[in-house]
Structures are given as C-alpha cells and as structure tokens.
PDB file of C-alpha atoms in Angstrom:
ATOM      1  CA  LYS A   1      68.009  89.855 162.190  1.00  0.00           C
ATOM      2  CA  ASN A   2      70.066  92.089 160.055  1.00  0.00           C
ATOM      3  CA  GLU A   3      73.006  89.911 158.626  1.00  0.00           C
ATOM      4  CA  VAL A   4      74.675  93.510 157.741  1.00  0.00           C
ATOM      5  CA  GLU A   5      74.901  96.482 160.360  1.00  0.00           C
ATOM      6  CA  GLN A   6      75.949 100.074 159.117  1.00  0.00           C
ATOM      7  CA  SER A   7      76.419 102.658 161.103  1.00  0.00           C
ATOM      8  CA  PRO A   8      76.007 105.689 161.121  1.00  0.00           C
ATOM      9  CA  GLN A   9      72.651 105.848 159.698  1.00  0.00           C
ATOM     10  CA  ASN A  10      72.877 109.498 158.944  1.00  0.00           C
ATOM     11  CA  LEU A  11      76.075 111.288 158.466  1.00  0.00           C
ATOM     12  CA  THR A  12      76.396 115.492 158.082  1.00  0.00           C
ATOM     13  CA  ALA A  13      79.862 116.704 157.310  1.00  0.00           C
ATOM     14  CA  GLN A  14      81.289 119.995 156.267  1.00  0.00           C
ATOM     15  CA  GLU A  15      83.089 120.117 152.903  1.00  0.00           C
ATOM     16  CA  GLY A  16      86.706 118.615 153.263  1.00  0.00           C
ATOM     17  CA  GLU A  17      85.913 116.790 156.070  1.00  0.00           C
ATOM     18  CA  PHE A  18      87.598 112.940 156.344  1.00  0.00           C
ATOM     19  CA  ILE A  19      84.624 110.605 156.463  1.00  0.00           C
ATOM     20  CA  THR A  20      84.371 107.216 157.775  1.00  0.00           C
ATOM     21  CA  ILE A  21      81.282 104.834 157.290  1.00  0.00           C
ATOM     22  CA  ASN A  22      81.222 101.382 158.871  1.00  0.00           C
ATOM     23  CA  CYS A  23      79.852  97.961 158.162  1.00  0.00           C
ATOM     24  CA  SER A  24      79.806  94.879 160.411  1.00  0.00           C
ATOM     25  CA  TYR A  25      78.480  91.657 159.058  1.00  0.00           C
ATOM     26  CA  SER A  26      77.601  88.186 160.885  1.00  0.00           C
ATOM     27  CA  VAL A  27      77.667  85.733 157.656  1.00  0.00           C
ATOM     28  CA  GLY A  28      80.326  84.024 155.873  1.00  0.00           C
ATOM     29  CA  ILE A  29      80.933  86.090 152.938  1.00  0.00           C
ATOM     30  CA  SER A  30      83.037  85.865 149.615  1.00  0.00           C
ATOM     31  CA  ALA A  31      82.942  89.506 148.875  1.00  0.00           C
ATOM     32  CA  LEU A  32      81.907  92.623 150.292  1.00  0.00           C
ATOM     33  CA  HIS A  33      80.398  95.596 147.944  1.00  0.00           C
ATOM     34  CA  TRP A  34      80.538  99.016 148.662  1.00  0.00           C
ATOM     35  CA  LEU A  35      77.516 101.068 146.559  1.00  0.00           C
ATOM     36  CA  GLN A  36      76.496 104.699 146.086  1.00  0.00           C
ATOM     37  CA  GLN A  37      73.055 105.309 145.625  1.00  0.00           C
ATOM     38  CA  HIS A  38      72.507 109.010 144.285  1.00  0.00           C
ATOM     39  CA  PRO A  39      69.395 111.172 145.170  1.00  0.00           C
ATOM     40  CA  GLY A  40      67.585 110.021 141.866  1.00  0.00           C
ATOM     41  CA  GLY A  41      68.064 106.197 143.097  1.00  0.00           C
ATOM     42  CA  GLY A  42      70.201 104.732 140.692  1.00  0.00           C
ATOM     43  CA  ILE A  43      73.011 102.525 142.326  1.00  0.00           C
ATOM     44  CA  VAL A  44      76.855 102.635 141.344  1.00  0.00           C
ATOM     45  CA  SER A  45      78.970  99.921 142.343  1.00  0.00           C
ATOM     46  CA  LEU A  46      82.288 101.540 144.251  1.00  0.00           C
ATOM     47  CA  PHE A  47      84.358  98.698 145.434  1.00  0.00           C
ATOM     48  CA  MET A  48      84.402  95.175 145.668  1.00  0.00           C
ATOM     49  CA  LEU A  49      86.763  93.590 148.494  1.00  0.00           C
ATOM     50  CA  SER A  50      87.624  90.304 149.601  1.00  0.00           C
ATOM     51  CA  SER A  51      90.609  91.207 151.548  1.00  0.00           C
ATOM     52  CA  GLY A  52      93.090  94.094 152.212  1.00  0.00           C
ATOM     53  CA  LYS A  53      92.515  97.456 151.002  1.00  0.00           C
ATOM     54  CA  LYS A  54      91.387  99.413 147.686  1.00  0.00           C
ATOM     55  CA  LYS A  55      91.673 103.092 147.083  1.00  0.00           C
ATOM     56  CA  HIS A  56      90.035 104.709 143.932  1.00  0.00           C
ATOM     57  CA  GLY A  57      90.203 108.819 143.841  1.00  0.00           C
ATOM     58  CA  ARG A  58      89.280 110.132 147.217  1.00  0.00           C
ATOM     59  CA  LEU A  59      87.751 107.078 148.244  1.00  0.00           C
ATOM     60  CA  ILE A  60      89.694 103.919 150.286  1.00  0.00           C
ATOM     61  CA  ALA A  61      87.746 100.980 151.280  1.00  0.00           C
ATOM     62  CA  THR A  62      89.166  98.736 153.884  1.00  0.00           C
ATOM     63  CA  ILE A  63      88.106  95.079 155.200  1.00  0.00           C
ATOM     64  CA  ASN A  64      89.105  92.968 157.935  1.00  0.00           C
ATOM     65  CA  ILE A  65      88.139  89.323 157.418  1.00  0.00           C
ATOM     66  CA  GLN A  66      88.624  88.338 160.936  1.00  0.00           C
ATOM     67  CA  GLU A  67      86.891  90.734 162.608  1.00  0.00           C
ATOM     68  CA  LYS A  68      83.782  90.892 159.921  1.00  0.00           C
ATOM     69  CA  HIS A  69      84.147  94.449 159.387  1.00  0.00           C
ATOM     70  CA  SER A  70      84.828  97.021 156.666  1.00  0.00           C
ATOM     71  CA  SER A  71      85.109 100.604 156.317  1.00  0.00           C
ATOM     72  CA  LEU A  72      84.525 103.134 153.682  1.00  0.00           C
ATOM     73  CA  HIS A  73      86.696 106.490 154.111  1.00  0.00           C
ATOM     74  CA  ILE A  74      86.276 109.566 151.837  1.00  0.00           C
ATOM     75  CA  THR A  75      89.106 112.316 151.858  1.00  0.00           C
ATOM     76  CA  ALA A  76      88.490 115.886 151.327  1.00  0.00           C
ATOM     77  CA  SER A  77      84.678 115.427 151.115  1.00  0.00           C
ATOM     78  CA  HIS A  78      82.775 117.311 148.603  1.00  0.00           C
ATOM     79  CA  PRO A  79      78.902 118.065 148.132  1.00  0.00           C
ATOM     80  CA  ARG A  80      78.887 115.767 145.248  1.00  0.00           C
ATOM     81  CA  ASP A  81      79.922 112.929 147.546  1.00  0.00           C
ATOM     82  CA  SER A  82      76.269 113.475 149.284  1.00  0.00           C
ATOM     83  CA  ALA A  83      74.459 110.087 148.544  1.00  0.00           C
ATOM     84  CA  VAL A  84      73.569 107.026 150.248  1.00  0.00           C
ATOM     85  CA  TYR A  85      76.387 104.467 150.897  1.00  0.00           C
ATOM     86  CA  ILE A  86      75.238 101.035 151.093  1.00  0.00           C
ATOM     87  CA  CYS A  87      77.387  98.040 152.492  1.00  0.00           C
ATOM     88  CA  ALA A  88      76.348  94.747 150.614  1.00  0.00           C
ATOM     89  CA  VAL A  89      77.911  91.080 151.590  1.00  0.00           C
ATOM     90  CA  ARG A  90      77.923  88.096 149.141  1.00  0.00           C
ATOM     91  CA  SER A  91      77.442  84.930 151.354  1.00  0.00           C
ATOM     92  CA  ASN A  92      80.206  82.098 150.744  1.00  0.00           C
ATOM     93  CA  THR A  93      77.283  79.339 150.571  1.00  0.00           C
ATOM     94  CA  GLY A  94      75.530  80.616 147.770  1.00  0.00           C
ATOM     95  CA  ASN A  95      75.122  83.332 145.561  1.00  0.00           C
ATOM     96  CA  GLN A  96      72.807  85.389 147.956  1.00  0.00           C
ATOM     97  CA  PHE A  97      73.408  88.860 148.632  1.00  0.00           C
ATOM     98  CA  TYR A  98      72.693  90.796 152.034  1.00  0.00           C
ATOM     99  CA  PHE A  99      72.331  94.575 152.164  1.00  0.00           C
ATOM    100  CA  GLY A 100      72.877  97.126 155.140  1.00  0.00           C
ATOM    101  CA  THR A 101      70.230  99.702 155.552  1.00  0.00           C
ATOM    102  CA  GLY A 102      72.688 102.580 154.269  1.00  0.00           C
ATOM    103  CA  THR A 103      74.204 105.690 155.261  1.00  0.00           C
ATOM    104  CA  SER A 104      73.096 108.676 154.155  1.00  0.00           C
ATOM    105  CA  LEU A 105      75.611 111.439 153.825  1.00  0.00           C
ATOM    106  CA  THR A 106      75.131 114.904 153.319  1.00  0.00           C
ATOM    107  CA  VAL A 107      78.294 117.064 152.468  1.00  0.00           C
ATOM    108  CA  ILE A 108      77.695 120.740 153.246  1.00  0.00           C
ATOM    109  CA  PRO A 109      79.663 123.634 151.184  1.00  0.00           C
TER     110      PRO A 109
ATOM    111  CA  GLU B   1      81.337 102.173 129.674  1.00  0.00           C
ATOM    112  CA  PRO B   2      78.508  99.394 128.937  1.00  0.00           C
ATOM    113  CA  GLU B   3      75.560  99.541 131.083  1.00  0.00           C
ATOM    114  CA  VAL B   4      72.560  97.563 132.196  1.00  0.00           C
ATOM    115  CA  THR B   5      69.159  99.063 130.733  1.00  0.00           C
ATOM    116  CA  GLN B   6      65.956  98.553 132.402  1.00  0.00           C
ATOM    117  CA  THR B   7      62.469  98.961 131.039  1.00  0.00           C
ATOM    118  CA  PRO B   8      60.293 100.580 131.679  1.00  0.00           C
ATOM    119  CA  SER B   9      61.226 103.355 134.440  1.00  0.00           C
ATOM    120  CA  HIS B  10      57.916 103.497 135.780  1.00  0.00           C
ATOM    121  CA  GLN B  11      55.306 100.672 135.679  1.00  0.00           C
ATOM    122  CA  VAL B  12      51.628 101.140 137.039  1.00  0.00           C
ATOM    123  CA  THR B  13      49.252  98.233 137.320  1.00  0.00           C
ATOM    124  CA  GLN B  14      46.300  96.785 139.038  1.00  0.00           C
ATOM    125  CA  MET B  15      46.448  94.828 141.956  1.00  0.00           C
ATOM    126  CA  GLY B  16      46.275  90.946 140.785  1.00  0.00           C
ATOM    127  CA  GLN B  17      47.697  91.814 137.204  1.00  0.00           C
ATOM    128  CA  GLU B  18      50.479  90.270 135.817  1.00  0.00           C
ATOM    129  CA  VAL B  19      54.127  92.762 135.143  1.00  0.00           C
ATOM    130  CA  ILE B  20      57.040  91.677 133.602  1.00  0.00           C
ATOM    131  CA  LEU B  21      59.890  93.929 134.218  1.00  0.00           C
ATOM    132  CA  ARG B  22      62.734  93.528 131.467  1.00  0.00           C
ATOM    133  CA  CYS B  23      66.631  94.063 131.627  1.00  0.00           C
ATOM    134  CA  VAL B  24      69.379  93.746 129.149  1.00  0.00           C
ATOM    135  CA  PRO B  25      72.500  92.977 131.025  1.00  0.00           C
ATOM    136  CA  ILE B  26      75.985  93.749 129.617  1.00  0.00           C
ATOM    137  CA  SER B  27      76.449  91.266 127.015  1.00  0.00           C
ATOM    138  CA  ASN B  28      79.673  89.430 127.967  1.00  0.00           C
ATOM    139  CA  HIS B  29      78.216  89.257 131.543  1.00  0.00           C
ATOM    140  CA  LEU B  30      77.233  85.556 132.899  1.00  0.00           C
ATOM    141  CA  TYR B  31      75.737  86.209 136.219  1.00  0.00           C
ATOM    142  CA  PHE B  32      72.338  88.184 136.715  1.00  0.00           C
ATOM    143  CA  TYR B  33      70.509  89.669 139.485  1.00  0.00           C
ATOM    144  CA  TRP B  34      67.245  91.113 140.655  1.00  0.00           C
ATOM    145  CA  TYR B  35      66.832  93.295 143.729  1.00  0.00           C
ATOM    146  CA  ARG B  36      64.187  95.331 145.368  1.00  0.00           C
ATOM    147  CA  GLN B  37      63.873  98.684 147.336  1.00  0.00           C
ATOM    148  CA  ILE B  38      60.743  99.331 148.699  1.00  0.00           C
ATOM    149  CA  LEU B  39      60.425 103.189 149.644  1.00  0.00           C
ATOM    150  CA  GLY B  40      62.520 104.201 152.358  1.00  0.00           C
ATOM    151  CA  GLN B  41      63.637 100.772 153.085  1.00  0.00           C
ATOM    152  CA  LYS B  42      66.788  98.655 152.523  1.00  0.00           C
ATOM    153  CA  VAL B  43      67.642  97.354 148.938  1.00  0.00           C
ATOM    154  CA  GLU B  44      66.862  93.168 149.331  1.00  0.00           C
ATOM    155  CA  PHE B  45      67.974  90.728 147.298  1.00  0.00           C
ATOM    156  CA  LEU B  46      65.594  88.571 145.124  1.00  0.00           C
ATOM    157  CA  VAL B  47      67.144  86.342 142.717  1.00  0.00           C
ATOM    158  CA  SER B  48      70.503  85.365 140.983  1.00  0.00           C
ATOM    159  CA  PHE B  49      70.753  83.627 137.666  1.00  0.00           C
ATOM    160  CA  TYR B  50      73.557  81.793 136.088  1.00  0.00           C
ATOM    161  CA  ASN B  51      73.621  79.349 132.937  1.00  0.00           C
ATOM    162  CA  ASN B  52      69.819  79.661 132.483  1.00  0.00           C
ATOM    163  CA  GLU B  53      68.688  78.560 135.930  1.00  0.00           C
ATOM    164  CA  ILE B  54      68.125  80.376 139.234  1.00  0.00           C
ATOM    165  CA  SER B  55      71.463  79.636 141.170  1.00  0.00           C
ATOM    166  CA  GLU B  56      70.098  81.406 144.603  1.00  0.00           C
ATOM    167  CA  LYS B  57      66.810  82.832 145.538  1.00  0.00           C
ATOM    168  CA  SER B  58      65.334  84.663 148.540  1.00  0.00           C
ATOM    169  CA  GLU B  59      62.509  84.209 150.752  1.00  0.00           C
ATOM    170  CA  ILE B  60      60.778  87.238 148.777  1.00  0.00           C
ATOM    171  CA  PHE B  61      61.016  85.102 145.760  1.00  0.00           C
ATOM    172  CA  ASP B  62      58.027  83.019 146.044  1.00  0.00           C
ATOM    173  CA  ASP B  63      55.916  81.291 143.603  1.00  0.00           C
ATOM    174  CA  GLN B  64      54.511  84.711 142.393  1.00  0.00           C
ATOM    175  CA  PHE B  65      58.048  85.394 140.682  1.00  0.00           C
ATOM    176  CA  SER B  66      59.698  84.186 137.961  1.00  0.00           C
ATOM    177  CA  VAL B  67      62.825  85.188 135.805  1.00  0.00           C
ATOM    178  CA  GLU B  68      63.700  83.816 132.632  1.00  0.00           C
ATOM    179  CA  ARG B  69      66.289  84.977 129.951  1.00  0.00           C
ATOM    180  CA  PRO B  70      64.243  84.286 126.600  1.00  0.00           C
ATOM    181  CA  ASP B  71      66.733  85.426 123.956  1.00  0.00           C
ATOM    182  CA  GLY B  72      70.015  85.397 125.022  1.00  0.00           C
ATOM    183  CA  SER B  73      69.920  89.177 125.591  1.00  0.00           C
ATOM    184  CA  ASN B  74      66.632  89.840 127.824  1.00  0.00           C
ATOM    185  CA  PHE B  75      66.763  89.155 131.226  1.00  0.00           C
ATOM    186  CA  THR B  76      63.044  89.322 132.665  1.00  0.00           C
ATOM    187  CA  LEU B  77      61.469  89.346 136.296  1.00  0.00           C
ATOM    188  CA  LYS B  78      57.635  88.531 136.181  1.00  0.00           C
ATOM    189  CA  ILE B  79      55.435  88.998 139.007  1.00  0.00           C
ATOM    190  CA  ARG B  80      52.074  87.014 138.181  1.00  0.00           C
ATOM    191  CA  SER B  81      49.678  88.502 140.277  1.00  0.00           C
ATOM    192  CA  THR B  82      50.618  91.663 141.925  1.00  0.00           C
ATOM    193  CA  LYS B  83      49.934  92.644 145.414  1.00  0.00           C
ATOM    194  CA  LEU B  84      49.921  96.013 146.910  1.00  0.00           C
ATOM    195  CA  GLU B  85      53.206  95.377 148.943  1.00  0.00           C
ATOM    196  CA  ASP B  86      55.146  94.346 145.773  1.00  0.00           C
ATOM    197  CA  SER B  87      54.990  98.315 144.993  1.00  0.00           C
ATOM    198  CA  ALA B  88      58.759  98.910 145.052  1.00  0.00           C
ATOM    199  CA  MET B  89      61.765 100.278 142.834  1.00  0.00           C
ATOM    200  CA  TYR B  90      63.222  96.814 141.242  1.00  0.00           C
ATOM    201  CA  PHE B  91      66.918  96.991 140.160  1.00  0.00           C
ATOM    202  CA  CYS B  92      68.639  94.646 137.533  1.00  0.00           C
ATOM    203  CA  ALA B  93      72.290  94.044 137.824  1.00  0.00           C
ATOM    204  CA  SER B  94      74.703  91.764 136.291  1.00  0.00           C
ATOM    205  CA  SER B  95      78.271  90.693 136.753  1.00  0.00           C
ATOM    206  CA  ARG B  96      81.007  89.023 134.650  1.00  0.00           C
ATOM    207  CA  GLY B  97      81.618  86.175 137.037  1.00  0.00           C
ATOM    208  CA  VAL B  98      81.704  85.644 140.770  1.00  0.00           C
ATOM    209  CA  ASN B  99      85.507  85.334 141.188  1.00  0.00           C
ATOM    210  CA  TRP B 100      87.484  87.624 142.576  1.00  0.00           C
ATOM    211  CA  GLY B 101      88.341  90.561 139.696  1.00  0.00           C
ATOM    212  CA  ASN B 102      85.148  89.233 138.129  1.00  0.00           C
ATOM    213  CA  GLU B 103      82.737  90.353 140.561  1.00  0.00           C
ATOM    214  CA  LYS B 104      81.849  93.894 140.005  1.00  0.00           C
ATOM    215  CA  LEU B 105      78.054  94.524 140.099  1.00  0.00           C
ATOM    216  CA  PHE B 106      76.674  96.914 137.305  1.00  0.00           C
ATOM    217  CA  PHE B 107      72.955  98.192 137.780  1.00  0.00           C
ATOM    218  CA  GLY B 108      70.289  99.124 135.922  1.00  0.00           C
ATOM    219  CA  SER B 109      68.547 102.408 136.882  1.00  0.00           C
ATOM    220  CA  GLY B 110      65.547 100.582 138.042  1.00  0.00           C
ATOM    221  CA  THR B 111      61.951 100.290 137.433  1.00  0.00           C
ATOM    222  CA  GLN B 112      59.462 101.805 139.733  1.00  0.00           C
ATOM    223  CA  LEU B 113      56.613  99.590 140.119  1.00  0.00           C
ATOM    224  CA  SER B 114      53.354 101.138 141.798  1.00  0.00           C
ATOM    225  CA  VAL B 115      50.690  98.212 142.156  1.00  0.00           C
ATOM    226  CA  LEU B 116      47.328 100.202 142.822  1.00  0.00           C
TER     227      LEU B 116
END
C-alpha cells in the first residue's frame, strides 16, 4: 500500500521547458514536503506546504487539501535541476512520515 | 546556513555486529528524525524523537533499533545486531518544530551502512 503516489516516475525535458511533477496522497496530513535528492544522495528540503501555493525562484509548489494532491512546477528548467524530486507527507495522527518513490528528472541542454 | 552533520559517511560492518550512527542536529531544533533508503528504493521513515523520547516509529523500527540523545547535542541510531537487509543509506533530519512555519526539515548527508 502506497500512501503517497508520484507521477511521472521518470521525466526527461529540454532545457527551458516547464515541468510539472504530481503527488497524490491517501492519508490525512498536517503538512506536505517537496524534497530534492541530488545524484550524490544528499536531500534538500524545497518546500513545506499545508495549504495554497509557495514560490521560490523558478520553483512553485501547490497543494489542494480537498483533492489530496500537490504539484511541483519548475519554470525555465535547467540541467542543474536534474535530480530526484520526492514528495513526503507528515501524518496528522502523529509524527509519522510517508514518502513517494520520487520522480527522476533529467534536463538536457 | 546551519547544517545537520552525520558521521561516519560510510560504515561497513559484519552481520550480527552492533553499529551506532551519529548525528548532530541543528542546535535550536527540537524534533529529530531517522530515515533510511535502501539502494534503488524510496526513502522510509524510521523514527521521530522529541523531548527525549520517541514520538513515533514505523514498523521497520523494531527491537533491534534504538535512538538516544545522550548529551544534548548528539542524536544516535543504534542497530543492535545488524542484518544484511539493514544495508542502506541512513539519513538524520531535524526541524525546529512541527507547527506551520517551523516544520522545514534539514537533512544530514547520510551514512551509507553496508552489512557484510
């Protein structure tokens, strides 16, 4: 049973393209996190959302609590955006986290 | 920017041996976490820790695992008797809080554990 589903699993884009990664979840949550995992394995937190929309540079994250869905958008994609993007949710019934399997993004120059 | 540090970066051990993975969370953070990622698989939650006790643990976190904050700065994960399937990258993370605005997670760079 996957509490968090991401799509697509793999994504290849040309530099400059607009990218969307989707995340759906089935549990009640208190927050949703978008994480970036670099090829070396390190993980960086991009966004933490409990409602609405957040923007940081070329990255935009949205969440629809009613539909249990979140999207991560990258505008004007660049090869340095190539990484695995992971959606994770914190359960609202305790301090437990559930992770998606990640979306592997490759941006080609 | 302050960071979470983990040591060692790589740990090789024999099956059945005990290992301790160490983490130094960011100093004003109150919530601490261990996650693991088996090669090629998704990140999995192991345990969360607050106020010197476990606040939540997953099914993976059985009696072979324990966590401790022995001295107010270090946060350790102990595996008592390692199994081959414990081989994974183990990530420590911390956050200032769990309320909106304080919940951003800061991850360490991980400890790659190899059980032979």
